[in-house]
GROMACS .gro file of C-alpha atoms in nm:
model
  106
    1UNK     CA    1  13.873  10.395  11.039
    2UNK     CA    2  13.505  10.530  11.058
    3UNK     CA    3  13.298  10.388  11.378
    4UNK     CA    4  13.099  10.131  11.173
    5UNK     CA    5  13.506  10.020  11.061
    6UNK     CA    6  13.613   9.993  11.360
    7UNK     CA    7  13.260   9.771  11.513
    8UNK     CA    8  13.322   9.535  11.234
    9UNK     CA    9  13.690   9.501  11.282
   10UNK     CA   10  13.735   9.467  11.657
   11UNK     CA   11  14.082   9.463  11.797
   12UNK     CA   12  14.066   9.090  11.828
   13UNK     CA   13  13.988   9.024  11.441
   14UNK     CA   14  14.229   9.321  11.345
   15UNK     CA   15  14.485   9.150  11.489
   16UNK     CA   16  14.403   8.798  11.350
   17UNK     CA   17  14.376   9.022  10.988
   18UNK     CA   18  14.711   9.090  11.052
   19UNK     CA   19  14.842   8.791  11.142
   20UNK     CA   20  14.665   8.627  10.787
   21UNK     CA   21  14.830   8.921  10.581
   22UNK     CA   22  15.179   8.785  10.726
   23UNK     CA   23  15.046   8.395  10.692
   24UNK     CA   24  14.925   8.491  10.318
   25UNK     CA   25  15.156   8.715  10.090
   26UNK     CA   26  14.980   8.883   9.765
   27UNK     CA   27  14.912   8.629   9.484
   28UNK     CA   28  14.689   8.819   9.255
   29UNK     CA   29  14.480   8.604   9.039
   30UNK     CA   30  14.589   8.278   9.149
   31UNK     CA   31  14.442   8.059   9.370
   32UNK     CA   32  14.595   7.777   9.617
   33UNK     CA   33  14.489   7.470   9.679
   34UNK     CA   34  14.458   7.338  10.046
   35UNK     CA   35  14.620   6.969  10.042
   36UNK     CA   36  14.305   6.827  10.311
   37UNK     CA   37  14.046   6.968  10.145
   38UNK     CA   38  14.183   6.986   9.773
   39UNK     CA   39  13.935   7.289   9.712
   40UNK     CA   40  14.116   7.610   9.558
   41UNK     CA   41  14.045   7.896   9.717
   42UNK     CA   42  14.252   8.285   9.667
   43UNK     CA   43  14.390   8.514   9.947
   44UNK     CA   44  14.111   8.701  10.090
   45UNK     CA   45  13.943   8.346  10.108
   46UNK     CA   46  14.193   8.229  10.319
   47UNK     CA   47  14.228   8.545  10.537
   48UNK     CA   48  13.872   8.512  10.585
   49UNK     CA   49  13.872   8.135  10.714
   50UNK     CA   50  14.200   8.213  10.950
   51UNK     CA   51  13.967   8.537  11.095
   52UNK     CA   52  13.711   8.245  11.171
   53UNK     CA   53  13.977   7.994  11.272
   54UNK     CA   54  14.127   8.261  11.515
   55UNK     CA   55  13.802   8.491  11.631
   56UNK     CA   56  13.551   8.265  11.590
   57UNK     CA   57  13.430   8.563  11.375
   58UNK     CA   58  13.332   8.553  11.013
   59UNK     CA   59  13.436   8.775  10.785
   60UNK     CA   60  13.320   8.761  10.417
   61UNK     CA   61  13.636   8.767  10.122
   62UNK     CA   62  13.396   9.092  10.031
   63UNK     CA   63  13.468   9.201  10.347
   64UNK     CA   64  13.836   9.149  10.383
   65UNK     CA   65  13.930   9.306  10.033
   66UNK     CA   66  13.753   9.642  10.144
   67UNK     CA   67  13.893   9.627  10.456
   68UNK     CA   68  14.253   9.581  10.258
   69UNK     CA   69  14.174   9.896  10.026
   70UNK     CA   70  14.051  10.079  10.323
   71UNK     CA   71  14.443  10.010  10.483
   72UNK     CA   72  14.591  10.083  10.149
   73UNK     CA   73  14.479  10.419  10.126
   74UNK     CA   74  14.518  10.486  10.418
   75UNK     CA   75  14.884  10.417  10.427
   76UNK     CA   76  14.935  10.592  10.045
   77UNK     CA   77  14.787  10.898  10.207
   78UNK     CA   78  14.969  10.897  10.500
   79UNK     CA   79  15.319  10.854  10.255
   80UNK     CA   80  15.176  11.150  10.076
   81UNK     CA   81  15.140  11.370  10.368
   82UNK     CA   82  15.480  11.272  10.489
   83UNK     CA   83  15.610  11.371  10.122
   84UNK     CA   84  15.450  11.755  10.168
   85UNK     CA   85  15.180  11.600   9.871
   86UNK     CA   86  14.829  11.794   9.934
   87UNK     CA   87  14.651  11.623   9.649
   88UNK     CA   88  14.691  11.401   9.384
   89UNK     CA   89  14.751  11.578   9.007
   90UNK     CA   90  14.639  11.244   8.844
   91UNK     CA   91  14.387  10.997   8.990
   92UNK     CA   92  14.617  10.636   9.025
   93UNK     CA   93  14.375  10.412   8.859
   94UNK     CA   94  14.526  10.049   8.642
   95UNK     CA   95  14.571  10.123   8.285
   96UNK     CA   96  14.294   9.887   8.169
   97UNK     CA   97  14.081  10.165   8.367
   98UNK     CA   98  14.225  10.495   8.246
   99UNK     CA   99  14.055  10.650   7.975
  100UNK     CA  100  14.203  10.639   7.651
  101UNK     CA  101  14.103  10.837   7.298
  102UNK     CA  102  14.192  10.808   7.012
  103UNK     CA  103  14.297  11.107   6.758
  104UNK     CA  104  13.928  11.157   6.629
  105UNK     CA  105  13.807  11.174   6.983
  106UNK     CA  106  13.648  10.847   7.037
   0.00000   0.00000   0.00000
């Protein structure tokens, strides 16, 4: 993590990030509804409010799903380096993102 990283997410909130990762497993688009409050809200939402809960700390969903891309490559290039893999051939990027042409070149 770069100084400015590591300012914003103190030991204290890293470790209440990590507890919410645990608390909160990966539900992609869907969102979950809290039975008190009845509002719907999706995971980084919800790892947000148990940063505040916890820390006392706020932490924007913005916030958390950079810090969670920031982790995630981190940990793919630390599997890479660990597999002898320098660089990347292809760039790993969704297939609604790759590029795509068609045989006239558009």
């Amino acid at each position: 993590m770069s100084d400015s990283d590591q300012s914003v997410w103190s030991d204290d909130i890293e470790d209440a990030f990590k507890e919410a990762l645990n608390i909160y497993p990966p539900c992609g688009r869907r969102k979950i509804i809290l039975s008190d409050e009845g509002k719907m809200y999706g995971r980084n939402e919800l790892i947000s409010r148990y940063i505040k809960m916890k820390t006392g700390q706020t932490r924007t969903r913005k916030q958390v799903s950079s810090h969670i891309q920031v982790l995630n490559r981190k940990i793919q290039r630390k599997i890479m380096k660990e597999r002898g893999i320098r660089h990347s051939v292809e760039p790993h990027l969704p297939n609604e993102f790759t590029s795509r042409t068609t045989p006239d070149g558009s």
